[in-house]
Amino acid sequence: IILRAGWSLTGEINHPATPEGTGLEVDKLDATHVRAHLDGYISPVIRQLQGLVGERGLRYLLTDSWEAGVENWTETMPAEFQRRRGYDIGRMLPVLAGYVVDSAEKSDAFLWDFRRTLGDLVAENHYGTITRFAKEHKLGYYGEATGASWPTVADGMQAKSYTDIPMGEFWAMPFGGKPMSYHNVRTDEFPADIIETRSTAHVYGKPLVAAESLTSSLPLWTSTPWKLKWVADKYMAMGVNRLVIHTSAHQPSDTHKPGLTLANFGQTFTRHETWGEMARPWVDYLSRSSYILQQGTPVADVLYFYGEGAPVGVPFDREGEPADLRQFGFDYVNADALFRLASVEDGRVAFPGGVSYRLLVLPKKGTHMTLPMISRLRDLVAAGAVLVGPKPTSSPSLSSDSAAVRSVADQLWGRADGRSVTVNSFGKGRVYWRDDVTGVLAEEKVLPDFDAAASDLDLHFAHRRLADGDVYFVTNQSDAAGTAPVRFRVLGKQPELWDAADGGSRPLSYRTVGDQTEVQLPLGAYESGFVIFRKPATAPSRELAAPVERSLQTLDDGWSLSVPTVAGKPIVTRTAVGSWTESENPEQRYFSGVATYTRKLRAGSKWREPGSRILLDLGKIGDVAEVRVNGVLAGTAWKPPYRVDITDALRSGDNKIEVKVANTWQNRLVGDLQPGVTKQTWTALGALGNSIKVSTPLTPSGLIGPVRVIAVTAP
């Protein structure tokens, strides 16, 4: 057989882009070509900015998730393959066309080597070149390398390791729902991408774990801070500590509202968002949470090795492995980090950034391993590491001898078959044949770091160790509320609950149970908080009474509601609490924006008691509200319970209460589809539409109530 082989461009065009910025994708496996692309595309921008680069201006480059198709050849492939794999690619090339060379086993081993080479080239020549270019220009680099769904042949953590700030992505979703699908992206890939990002940051010693955050699709302009909070909390508990909101499109016009979008994608978090002027408390919540999650060192007990091949990364379904250990922190590690960065300290596999792990767990089906890798594992176990997983039986690569692999495996696992012997000592460490990770942790006497088994709430956590204590971020990912008995692996310190929504803190009830501290943790539906241990405990337990609430007055009627109109003259009505969508006036029924409720409030002389605070409880609102008392901004209600502390602005006698309420754009978008109306909104979606129909239900809007004035007295 005479086989003629060649290579050509794939024809992939970059997208989306303006016509002037559209062209063929660069060869990302060749550093020279990638550098030429950066010189031609980014360097002119840097020159135009002159001194406004670095600390005084542009500070970072950012690459989005890989959407450039798959590439499997480059001009320098023969030389790169020879250098990396140690043999000539020439006689094995027919395997790429489906032929068997020598044997099926050798052909498969060559394909493993070929794919591994592609992964190395993507990481080093694409992402590595961008990093080097950025450094030359005093810039940092955010990189969604390579992105969810294994979009090309790569090693996910290796690719992310070349960035200054590794990034993943996660999408907005309805309460209790799953991420929206896009093309062939599966709904379980976003957690995997985030876990891969945090794992890269942890083992490579990078302090920031970034994420393209709250990405969404149709319908646009319908989100609220409360609808988004639980999603942000979910991924912050997975380790994200820098949120990069997708997408804040520039809005050049004040007459075209809601305005421009990135086609049908994005969070539309712009100045034209109806609640945009009320967003500061929401942004403060994200900022405070991110700041705390950047402090100290992450704490985890289990390190999963995901294998040496390519494409490879954190598995989506982690078949046969726990998707979430729930009681223990865990990360993943790739071959590169194990080879170059891992050491053993006090029986834990440690990395330069300060994170360390009690167990190193191999893939359950990982019976193939190269000689350099199994030799590296031997060194780690000899130094005291605890290894869990199956015994390798052969090498996946032509560059590595299977007999030599089995010889080292016999040293580590022993010569038994794993049925009669489940643990083998080697050097200072141990090797477990068992695949029961939680069972091995128990045998190694590792207590749960976060034990919420006694609670019915769906609790998730992230743990970071500070110089003077420990901080746990805890989120309730369910619509149930309650006080959860949670045990933390901390001893000798008293707990306090820190609320990132307002920056306040308060002590918590606790008791010492063995080597753990059990805390009575009160959490509302989809609520979160930071449990911080930093002050020495003066007693083995503490029982605190719950705050006492008194209802002082009900304010369900007597309100004046002012709703702006296009004509400029507002609609003013006397009203009780309730959704303004019940109005017979279509201008009010379909209104989207900010409407204002006002009324008088006469404060009773006996309202205030020592240690009490006066709160305005708005009940239910649609969707964000600012409360002013006597013209003074008392606070913003953006999440349940919709309460604002009005103590400092309230005076004896008569007071003026003003509540500005913003809903979303949905009702006005529905109203513009009604027969015979003059359209008031404008979007850039064009033929895509917004998936909102004439029959789409209106969202309850305004001050829905019941509204009460209450006094809360701390114990």
XYZ file of C-alpha atoms in Angstrom:
715
model
C 0.000 0.000 0.000
C 1.286 3.453 -0.899
C -0.216 6.082 1.425
C -0.009 9.775 0.568
C -0.348 12.053 3.617
C -0.562 15.827 3.830
C -1.925 18.652 5.890
C -4.007 21.765 5.230
C -5.800 24.597 6.970
C -9.100 23.705 8.599
C -10.749 26.889 7.317
C -11.921 27.864 10.815
C -12.819 31.569 11.056
C -12.706 33.518 14.312
C -16.120 34.478 15.637
C -17.961 36.572 16.620
C -16.070 39.560 15.257
C -16.533 42.674 13.162
C -15.748 42.275 9.434
C -12.465 44.161 9.932
C -11.450 41.765 12.689
C -12.484 38.535 10.987
C -10.045 36.045 9.515
C -8.597 32.561 9.749
C -7.825 31.175 13.188
C -4.126 31.167 14.027
C -2.164 27.902 14.283
C -2.260 27.523 18.045
C 0.257 24.669 18.150
C 3.114 26.843 16.877
C 4.576 29.510 19.157
C 5.948 31.513 16.221
C 2.526 31.828 14.609
C 0.798 32.658 17.898
C 3.371 35.366 18.578
C 2.902 36.802 15.081
C -0.851 36.937 15.692
C -0.386 38.784 18.996
C 2.108 41.194 17.428
C -0.342 41.980 14.656
C -3.501 42.101 16.743
C -2.608 43.337 20.234
C 0.643 45.256 19.749
C -1.013 48.091 17.741
C -3.462 48.606 20.603
C -0.606 48.728 23.125
C 1.293 51.238 20.961
C -1.792 53.435 20.641
C -2.288 53.421 24.408
C 1.325 54.538 24.860
C 1.870 54.913 28.614
C -1.605 53.706 29.570
C -0.486 50.082 29.918
C 0.282 48.308 33.168
C -0.484 49.915 36.518
C -1.702 53.152 34.892
C -4.121 51.657 32.373
C -4.681 48.373 30.568
C -3.621 45.653 32.994
C -4.771 42.292 31.641
C -5.375 40.252 28.535
C -8.237 37.755 28.622
C -8.993 34.785 26.389
C -12.471 33.293 26.315
C -13.253 29.582 26.319
C -11.894 27.653 23.325
C -14.339 27.964 20.426
C -11.843 27.619 17.588
C -12.468 24.041 16.501
C -9.992 21.171 16.732
C -6.444 21.242 15.343
C -4.262 18.136 15.058
C -1.204 19.132 13.050
C 1.385 21.876 12.724
C 4.441 22.398 10.510
C 6.856 21.526 13.287
C 4.994 18.410 14.463
C 7.682 15.846 13.408
C 10.416 17.702 15.298
C 8.192 18.409 18.315
C 7.098 14.771 18.485
C 10.682 13.501 18.283
C 11.788 15.866 21.032
C 8.945 15.027 23.383
C 8.343 11.340 22.775
C 11.845 10.201 21.843
C 11.100 8.425 18.539
C 10.370 9.299 14.906
C 6.729 9.878 13.981
C 7.268 8.939 10.317
C 6.710 5.178 10.249
C 3.677 5.486 12.561
C 1.842 8.089 10.470
C -0.436 5.500 8.777
C -2.066 4.975 12.185
C -3.578 8.469 11.825
C -5.346 7.221 8.697
C -6.765 4.165 10.462
C -4.097 1.595 9.614
C -2.515 -0.748 12.158
C 1.275 -0.521 12.312
C 3.081 -3.478 13.929
C 0.142 -4.304 16.243
C -3.058 -2.858 17.620
C -1.370 -2.357 20.983
C 1.540 -0.405 19.497
C -0.789 1.619 17.298
C -2.911 2.566 20.301
C 0.228 3.501 22.221
C 1.331 5.762 19.356
C -2.066 7.469 19.331
C -1.677 8.082 23.078
C 1.722 9.683 22.426
C 0.321 11.750 19.543
C -2.585 13.100 21.556
C -0.315 13.806 24.515
C 1.925 15.831 22.183
C -1.046 17.857 20.963
C -1.967 18.642 24.573
C 1.580 19.772 25.353
C 1.698 22.028 22.292
C -1.659 23.679 23.040
C -0.561 24.485 26.589
C 2.995 25.594 25.916
C 2.767 27.216 22.489
C -0.663 28.825 22.690
C -1.325 29.726 26.324
C 2.357 29.911 27.191
C 3.057 32.318 24.334
C 0.198 34.598 25.394
C 1.603 34.686 28.934
C 5.090 35.507 27.727
C 3.738 38.240 25.436
C 1.715 39.711 28.298
C 4.728 39.744 30.628
C 6.828 41.593 28.046
C 4.215 44.347 28.055
C 3.741 44.389 31.856
C 0.319 42.800 31.548
C -1.345 39.943 33.382
C -3.355 37.189 31.712
C -6.787 35.751 32.500
C -7.442 32.553 30.552
C -10.462 30.275 30.192
C -8.140 27.493 29.176
C -9.469 25.554 27.471
C -13.094 25.710 28.562
C -15.951 23.352 29.295
C -16.670 20.210 27.232
C -13.062 19.335 26.250
C -13.312 21.415 23.061
C -9.894 20.390 21.755
C -7.108 17.925 22.520
C -5.606 19.363 25.676
C -4.764 18.803 29.323
C -7.098 21.242 31.085
C -5.001 21.940 34.168
C -1.785 22.123 32.185
C -3.361 24.717 29.870
C -4.738 26.745 32.791
C -1.380 26.598 34.575
C 0.138 28.930 31.980
C -2.273 31.749 32.879
C -1.702 34.259 35.666
C -5.341 33.976 36.690
C -6.998 30.704 35.641
C -10.646 31.038 34.648
C -13.614 28.755 34.247
C -17.201 29.667 33.515
C -20.641 29.150 34.983
C -24.094 30.097 33.803
C -27.096 31.628 35.495
C -29.965 29.213 36.068
C -33.471 29.204 37.527
C -33.954 28.314 41.188
C -33.192 24.632 41.664
C -32.521 24.246 37.947
C -29.607 23.311 35.747
C -27.430 25.511 33.542
C -28.884 26.395 30.181
C -27.495 24.288 27.368
C -25.445 25.790 24.562
C -24.589 23.709 21.504
C -23.412 20.366 22.924
C -22.315 21.578 26.349
C -23.725 19.264 28.996
C -25.255 20.659 32.155
C -22.701 18.954 34.415
C -19.662 20.424 32.655
C -19.698 23.837 34.343
C -19.037 22.469 37.843
C -16.245 20.342 36.343
C -14.735 23.415 34.671
C -14.847 25.376 37.932
C -13.378 22.500 39.960
C -10.607 22.236 37.356
C -9.959 25.986 37.645
C -9.789 25.979 41.443
C -7.625 22.836 41.392
C -5.181 24.523 39.022
C -4.996 27.589 41.239
C -4.494 25.505 44.371
C -1.772 23.130 43.188
C 0.060 25.715 41.062
C 0.010 28.286 43.875
C -2.187 30.898 42.185
C -4.262 32.935 44.675
C -7.156 33.869 42.377
C -9.808 31.522 40.985
C -11.711 33.475 38.352
C -14.852 32.633 36.445
C -16.846 34.022 33.577
C -19.865 34.411 35.805
C -23.636 34.260 35.462
C -23.582 33.805 31.699
C -27.115 33.556 30.396
C -29.201 33.384 27.275
C -32.819 34.048 26.394
C -34.850 35.641 27.791
C -32.519 38.559 28.478
C -33.183 41.529 30.778
C -35.133 39.381 33.269
C -32.594 38.692 36.048
C -32.547 40.143 39.552
C -29.859 40.056 42.247
C -31.905 37.569 44.276
C -32.343 35.242 41.286
C -28.579 35.330 40.720
C -27.296 35.153 44.299
C -27.765 31.415 44.891
C -25.895 30.601 41.679
C -22.965 32.827 42.630
C -22.996 31.239 46.105
C -22.940 27.739 44.622
C -19.782 28.422 42.648
C -18.079 30.461 45.365
C -18.475 27.366 47.534
C -16.653 25.500 44.754
C -13.723 27.896 45.119
C -14.401 30.874 42.830
C -13.070 34.075 44.401
C -13.046 36.473 41.448
C -16.267 36.973 39.498
C -16.015 38.298 35.934
C -19.619 39.173 35.040
C -20.727 38.192 31.523
C -21.457 40.647 29.830
C -21.622 44.382 30.504
C -22.114 45.759 27.012
C -21.449 49.473 26.471
C -24.724 51.428 26.182
C -24.057 54.561 24.096
C -27.707 55.664 23.852
C -30.143 56.833 26.516
C -33.142 56.523 24.203
C -32.654 52.915 23.076
C -33.556 50.821 26.118
C -32.981 48.170 27.377
C -30.206 48.426 24.761
C -27.302 46.535 23.273
C -26.371 42.928 24.066
C -23.785 40.409 22.899
C -26.329 38.792 20.553
C -28.466 36.527 22.764
C -25.811 35.981 25.449
C -24.915 37.874 28.577
C -26.118 39.003 31.966
C -27.086 42.483 30.642
C -25.676 43.957 33.850
C -25.495 47.510 32.455
C -26.533 51.063 33.317
C -29.816 50.459 31.501
C -30.829 47.608 33.775
C -34.001 48.670 35.598
C -32.440 47.995 38.995
C -28.939 49.095 37.979
C -28.899 52.187 40.216
C -29.846 49.953 43.167
C -27.168 47.325 42.497
C -24.507 48.511 44.939
C -25.533 46.244 47.874
C -25.539 43.242 45.501
C -22.081 44.159 44.197
C -20.880 44.789 47.753
C -22.065 41.292 48.699
C -20.080 39.717 45.855
C -17.042 41.890 46.623
C -16.999 41.101 50.335
C -17.471 37.391 49.690
C -14.716 37.327 47.076
C -12.346 39.228 49.338
C -12.767 36.813 52.245
C -12.404 33.814 49.913
C -9.063 35.232 48.746
C -7.631 35.220 52.276
C -5.459 32.501 53.748
C -4.895 29.061 52.253
C -7.484 26.605 50.899
C -8.041 23.485 52.997
C -8.690 20.096 51.352
C -8.039 16.462 52.214
C -8.331 14.510 48.964
C -6.357 14.970 45.751
C -7.628 13.113 42.675
C -5.091 12.417 39.936
C -6.964 12.495 36.629
C -4.381 10.710 34.507
C -1.630 11.416 32.027
C -3.309 11.223 28.640
C -4.980 13.828 26.441
C -7.604 15.094 26.126
C -7.856 15.045 29.887
C -9.282 17.192 32.647
C -11.648 17.038 35.579
C -14.203 14.433 34.500
C -17.747 15.647 34.010
C -19.568 12.820 35.750
C -16.617 11.400 37.702
C -18.024 7.906 37.152
C -17.274 5.730 40.143
C -16.010 8.680 42.197
C -18.051 10.914 44.506
C -19.179 14.013 42.650
C -18.775 15.873 45.922
C -17.325 14.397 49.094
C -19.618 16.847 50.954
C -17.731 16.471 54.243
C -14.215 16.941 52.856
C -12.513 19.362 50.532
C -10.968 17.907 47.376
C -9.057 18.950 44.277
C -7.686 17.344 41.134
C -4.109 17.219 39.920
C -2.460 16.578 36.576
C 0.804 14.850 35.707
C 2.758 18.089 35.253
C 2.026 19.376 38.773
C 2.789 15.989 40.343
C 6.098 15.816 38.501
C 7.317 19.350 39.098
C 5.656 20.717 42.208
C 4.517 17.992 44.610
C 6.401 17.175 47.803
C 5.489 15.433 51.050
C 5.235 17.249 54.372
C 4.068 15.452 57.534
C 2.431 12.707 55.507
C 0.543 15.115 53.228
C 1.117 15.768 49.523
C 2.018 19.461 49.507
C 2.391 22.200 46.877
C 4.249 25.536 46.868
C 1.139 27.672 47.477
C 0.623 26.079 50.880
C -2.227 23.656 50.160
C -1.709 19.992 51.098
C -3.715 16.759 50.928
C -4.014 13.657 53.090
C -4.823 11.244 50.234
C -3.658 11.008 46.627
C -6.297 9.051 44.695
C -5.715 7.408 41.296
C -8.421 7.004 38.629
C -10.472 3.883 39.307
C -9.795 2.610 35.803
C -6.226 3.903 35.754
C -4.347 0.647 35.210
C -2.078 2.230 32.555
C 0.779 4.473 33.658
C 4.101 5.611 32.230
C 7.344 4.642 33.920
C 8.251 8.251 34.865
C 4.847 8.721 36.526
C 4.818 5.524 38.555
C 8.407 6.223 39.582
C 7.308 9.665 40.771
C 4.492 8.098 42.806
C 6.992 5.690 44.328
C 9.098 8.634 45.498
C 6.082 10.400 47.028
C 4.906 7.294 48.888
C 8.416 6.587 50.128
C 8.432 10.098 51.589
C 5.167 9.449 53.450
C 2.263 10.003 51.026
C -0.892 7.872 51.242
C -1.873 6.545 47.792
C -5.287 5.091 46.939
C -6.177 3.264 43.737
C -5.706 0.283 41.423
C -2.352 -1.267 40.592
C -1.017 -0.249 37.148
C -0.372 -3.150 34.795
C 1.157 -1.559 31.688
C 2.292 1.618 29.966
C -0.002 3.565 27.592
C 2.992 4.960 25.664
C 5.567 3.591 23.206
C 8.111 5.672 25.104
C 7.724 3.649 28.279
C 8.357 -0.044 29.007
C 5.403 -1.959 30.475
C 7.609 -4.521 32.241
C 9.411 -1.740 34.085
C 6.038 -0.233 35.076
C 4.912 -3.580 36.542
C 8.167 -3.883 38.458
C 7.656 -0.546 40.218
C 3.984 -1.384 40.790
C 5.014 -4.560 42.599
C 7.159 -2.462 44.935
C 4.285 -0.131 45.760
C 1.292 -2.455 45.837
C 3.086 -5.684 46.624
C 2.712 -8.866 44.628
C -0.713 -9.792 45.993
C -3.775 -9.435 43.791
C -5.620 -6.870 45.939
C -8.270 -9.289 47.182
C -6.305 -10.645 50.115
C -4.259 -7.499 50.831
C -5.900 -4.050 50.713
C -3.055 -1.901 52.025
C 0.690 -2.093 51.573
C 3.352 -0.105 53.430
C 6.218 1.344 51.436
C 8.856 3.622 52.901
C 7.097 6.110 55.174
C 3.794 5.885 53.303
C 1.003 3.469 52.441
C -0.793 2.281 49.309
C -4.453 1.264 49.483
C -6.001 -1.022 46.891
C -9.462 0.022 48.088
C -11.562 2.502 46.110
C -13.599 3.591 49.151
C -12.128 7.062 49.676
C -14.248 7.969 52.695
C -13.409 4.575 54.228
C -9.688 5.192 53.772
C -10.059 8.648 55.329
C -11.694 7.046 58.346
C -8.946 4.417 58.550
C -6.371 7.202 58.411
C -8.298 8.897 61.264
C -9.143 12.001 59.216
C -12.250 13.606 60.705
C -14.848 15.258 58.450
C -13.973 18.894 57.877
C -17.626 19.919 57.543
C -20.272 17.525 58.838
C -23.863 18.604 58.149
C -25.319 15.084 58.138
C -27.718 15.966 60.965
C -29.287 18.770 58.922
C -32.007 18.505 56.274
C -30.644 21.561 54.448
C -28.580 21.193 51.266
C -25.369 22.758 52.552
C -22.127 23.306 50.617
C -18.886 24.779 51.927
C -15.427 26.134 51.222
C -12.747 26.217 53.933
C -9.738 28.505 54.134
C -7.132 28.622 56.887
C -6.030 32.035 58.094
C -2.922 32.945 60.075
C -5.058 33.357 63.198
C -7.989 31.038 62.584
C -10.304 29.381 60.084
C -13.078 30.660 57.820
C -15.834 28.536 56.283
C -18.160 29.816 53.566
C -21.470 27.952 53.863
C -24.365 28.174 51.409
C -27.823 26.669 51.703
C -28.700 25.492 48.201
C -32.339 24.675 48.978
C -35.647 26.481 49.412
C -35.923 25.267 53.027
C -34.864 27.306 56.042
C -33.742 26.205 59.471
C -31.039 26.050 62.102
C -28.521 23.407 61.095
C -26.313 21.559 63.573
C -22.973 21.545 61.737
C -19.684 20.130 63.006
C -16.469 21.866 61.973
C -12.963 20.399 62.268
C -11.860 23.223 64.555
C -11.124 23.049 68.253
C -10.582 25.682 70.927
C -12.110 28.659 69.103
C -15.548 30.214 69.323
C -17.576 30.665 66.119
C -19.104 33.856 64.779
C -21.333 34.355 61.749
C -20.221 37.053 59.330
C -22.820 38.329 56.844
C -21.334 39.511 53.554
C -24.595 41.310 52.712
C -24.005 44.023 55.334
C -20.565 43.246 56.770
C -21.995 42.565 60.231
C -21.096 39.690 62.539
C -22.629 38.002 65.569
C -21.688 35.120 67.883
C -23.129 31.630 67.403
C -24.159 28.898 69.813
C -21.739 25.958 69.926
C -20.522 22.939 71.850
C -17.334 20.890 71.730
C -17.806 17.330 70.445
C -14.568 15.353 70.549
C -12.126 17.109 68.257
C -14.836 19.095 66.469
C -16.974 22.131 67.230
C -20.719 21.761 66.663
C -22.367 25.032 65.683
C -26.056 25.889 65.560
C -26.109 27.620 62.167
C -29.287 29.533 61.219
C -29.794 29.828 57.464
C -32.745 30.952 55.401
C -33.669 29.546 52.006
C -30.754 30.018 49.575
C -28.930 31.985 52.271
C -25.190 31.930 52.910
C -22.734 33.106 55.519
C -19.151 32.930 56.727
C -18.497 30.966 59.911
C -15.249 32.349 61.324
C -13.155 30.838 64.127
C -10.569 33.301 65.379
C -11.270 34.091 69.067
C -10.162 31.595 71.756
C -13.041 29.711 73.333
C -13.410 30.399 77.054
C -15.803 27.489 77.632
C -16.544 24.136 75.961
C -20.004 25.374 74.950
C -22.161 28.465 74.578
C -25.931 28.752 74.278
C -27.376 31.993 72.932
C -31.022 32.952 72.902
C -32.658 33.857 69.601
C -33.412 37.543 68.866
C -36.854 38.703 69.988
C -39.170 40.365 67.447
C -42.110 42.676 68.200
C -44.573 43.813 65.554
C -45.139 47.575 65.999
C -47.385 48.584 63.117
C -48.825 47.274 59.850
C -48.564 49.504 56.763
C -50.611 47.681 54.137
C -52.662 50.671 52.954
C -52.436 54.415 52.695
C -49.652 54.437 50.124
C -49.302 56.871 47.225
C -47.826 55.167 44.135
C -46.143 57.188 41.389
C -45.404 55.349 38.131
C -43.400 57.195 35.407
C -44.750 57.290 31.853
C -43.248 57.921 28.424
C -45.231 61.142 28.155
C -43.473 62.459 31.260
C -46.476 62.884 33.534
C -46.489 60.095 36.119
C -49.516 57.999 37.042
C -50.246 58.741 40.704
C -52.714 56.578 42.618
C -53.720 55.917 46.223
C -53.173 52.249 46.799
C -52.745 49.391 49.186
C -49.846 46.995 48.857
C -50.034 44.573 45.937
C -48.612 44.044 42.472
C -49.078 46.981 40.117
C -49.623 44.450 37.328
C -53.207 44.157 38.663
C -53.938 47.706 37.501
C -56.530 48.258 34.755
C -54.313 50.970 33.265
C -51.986 49.250 30.732
C -49.318 51.937 31.247
C -49.074 50.812 34.858
C -49.794 47.109 34.320
C -46.943 46.676 31.826
C -44.586 49.155 33.479
C -40.923 48.240 33.866
C -38.585 50.495 35.777
C -38.585 52.311 39.120
C -41.849 53.381 40.773
C -42.150 55.229 44.076
C -44.381 54.523 47.084
C -44.764 57.163 49.800
C -46.744 57.501 53.043
C -46.505 58.901 56.521
C -45.488 56.882 59.563
C -46.060 58.028 63.112
C -43.474 56.444 65.408
C -44.771 55.399 68.811
C -43.075 56.674 71.946
C -42.576 53.126 73.259
C -41.127 51.649 70.053
C -37.537 51.844 71.166
C -36.173 49.657 73.928
C -32.570 49.229 75.060
C -30.670 47.033 72.579
C -33.459 47.023 69.985
C -33.425 48.049 66.333
C -36.424 49.224 64.311
C -36.827 47.506 60.933
C -39.171 48.092 58.020
C -40.234 44.638 56.836
C -41.503 44.932 53.244
C -42.798 41.364 53.062
C -42.573 40.459 49.379
C -41.403 42.868 46.679
C -40.908 42.761 42.948
C -37.934 43.022 42.761
C -35.456 45.475 44.412
C -36.348 48.334 46.773
C -34.638 51.390 48.236
C -36.065 52.728 51.507
C -35.753 56.382 52.544
C -36.944 57.803 55.820
C -37.293 61.578 55.981
C -35.215 61.806 52.805
C -32.347 59.719 54.203
C -31.433 56.463 52.447
C -31.853 53.767 55.091
C -30.955 50.794 52.937
C -31.726 48.582 49.950
C -33.729 45.362 50.086
C -32.625 42.934 47.370
C -32.994 39.516 49.005
C -35.312 37.860 51.547
C -36.111 38.776 54.200
C -36.770 42.151 52.572
C -35.993 44.195 55.666
C -34.265 47.544 56.116
C -32.990 48.965 59.414
C -34.583 52.426 59.780
C -33.533 53.059 63.394
C -31.062 55.848 62.754
C -33.275 57.760 60.306
C -36.502 57.431 62.333
C -37.606 60.247 64.637
C -40.370 60.529 67.213
C -43.702 61.563 65.780
C -44.384 61.867 62.044
C -41.964 60.466 59.457
C -42.053 60.310 55.675
C -41.467 56.814 54.267
C -40.436 56.510 50.621
C -39.918 53.143 48.951
C -38.562 53.054 45.397
C -39.193 49.655 43.783
C -37.613 48.358 40.569
C -38.882 45.337 38.665
C -37.322 43.793 35.518
C -37.835 44.632 31.839
C -40.028 41.580 31.282
C -43.418 43.255 31.743
C -42.666 46.120 29.367
C -41.317 43.676 26.779
C -44.594 41.743 27.050
C -46.581 44.978 26.864
C -44.854 45.997 23.646
C -46.160 42.817 22.008
C -49.800 43.611 22.766
C -52.026 44.595 19.792
C -52.123 48.256 18.872
C -49.502 49.545 21.330
C -46.700 51.967 20.581
C -43.483 50.108 21.266
C -41.397 51.592 24.077
C -38.440 49.190 24.203
C -35.529 48.551 21.872
C -33.068 45.645 21.949
C -30.252 44.505 19.700
C -31.582 40.950 19.428
C -33.200 41.460 16.024
C -34.410 38.226 14.457
C -33.291 36.281 17.528
C -36.130 37.791 19.526
C -36.059 37.535 23.300
C -38.191 34.372 23.702
C -40.825 36.610 25.326
C -44.286 36.246 23.802
C -47.540 38.171 23.970
C -48.792 35.483 26.357
C -45.738 35.442 28.661
C -46.981 35.900 32.248
C -46.252 39.229 33.890
C -43.944 39.158 36.882
C -45.440 40.463 40.167
C -44.058 43.963 40.636
C -43.951 46.617 43.305
C -44.598 46.619 47.023
C -46.537 43.385 47.450
C -46.353 43.154 51.230
C -47.423 42.681 53.902
C -45.459 45.695 55.174
C -44.707 45.917 58.881
C -42.636 47.942 61.286
C -40.937 45.598 63.737
C -38.518 45.867 66.626
C -35.723 43.297 66.952
C -33.910 42.927 70.261
C -30.660 40.991 70.348
C -30.213 38.481 73.220
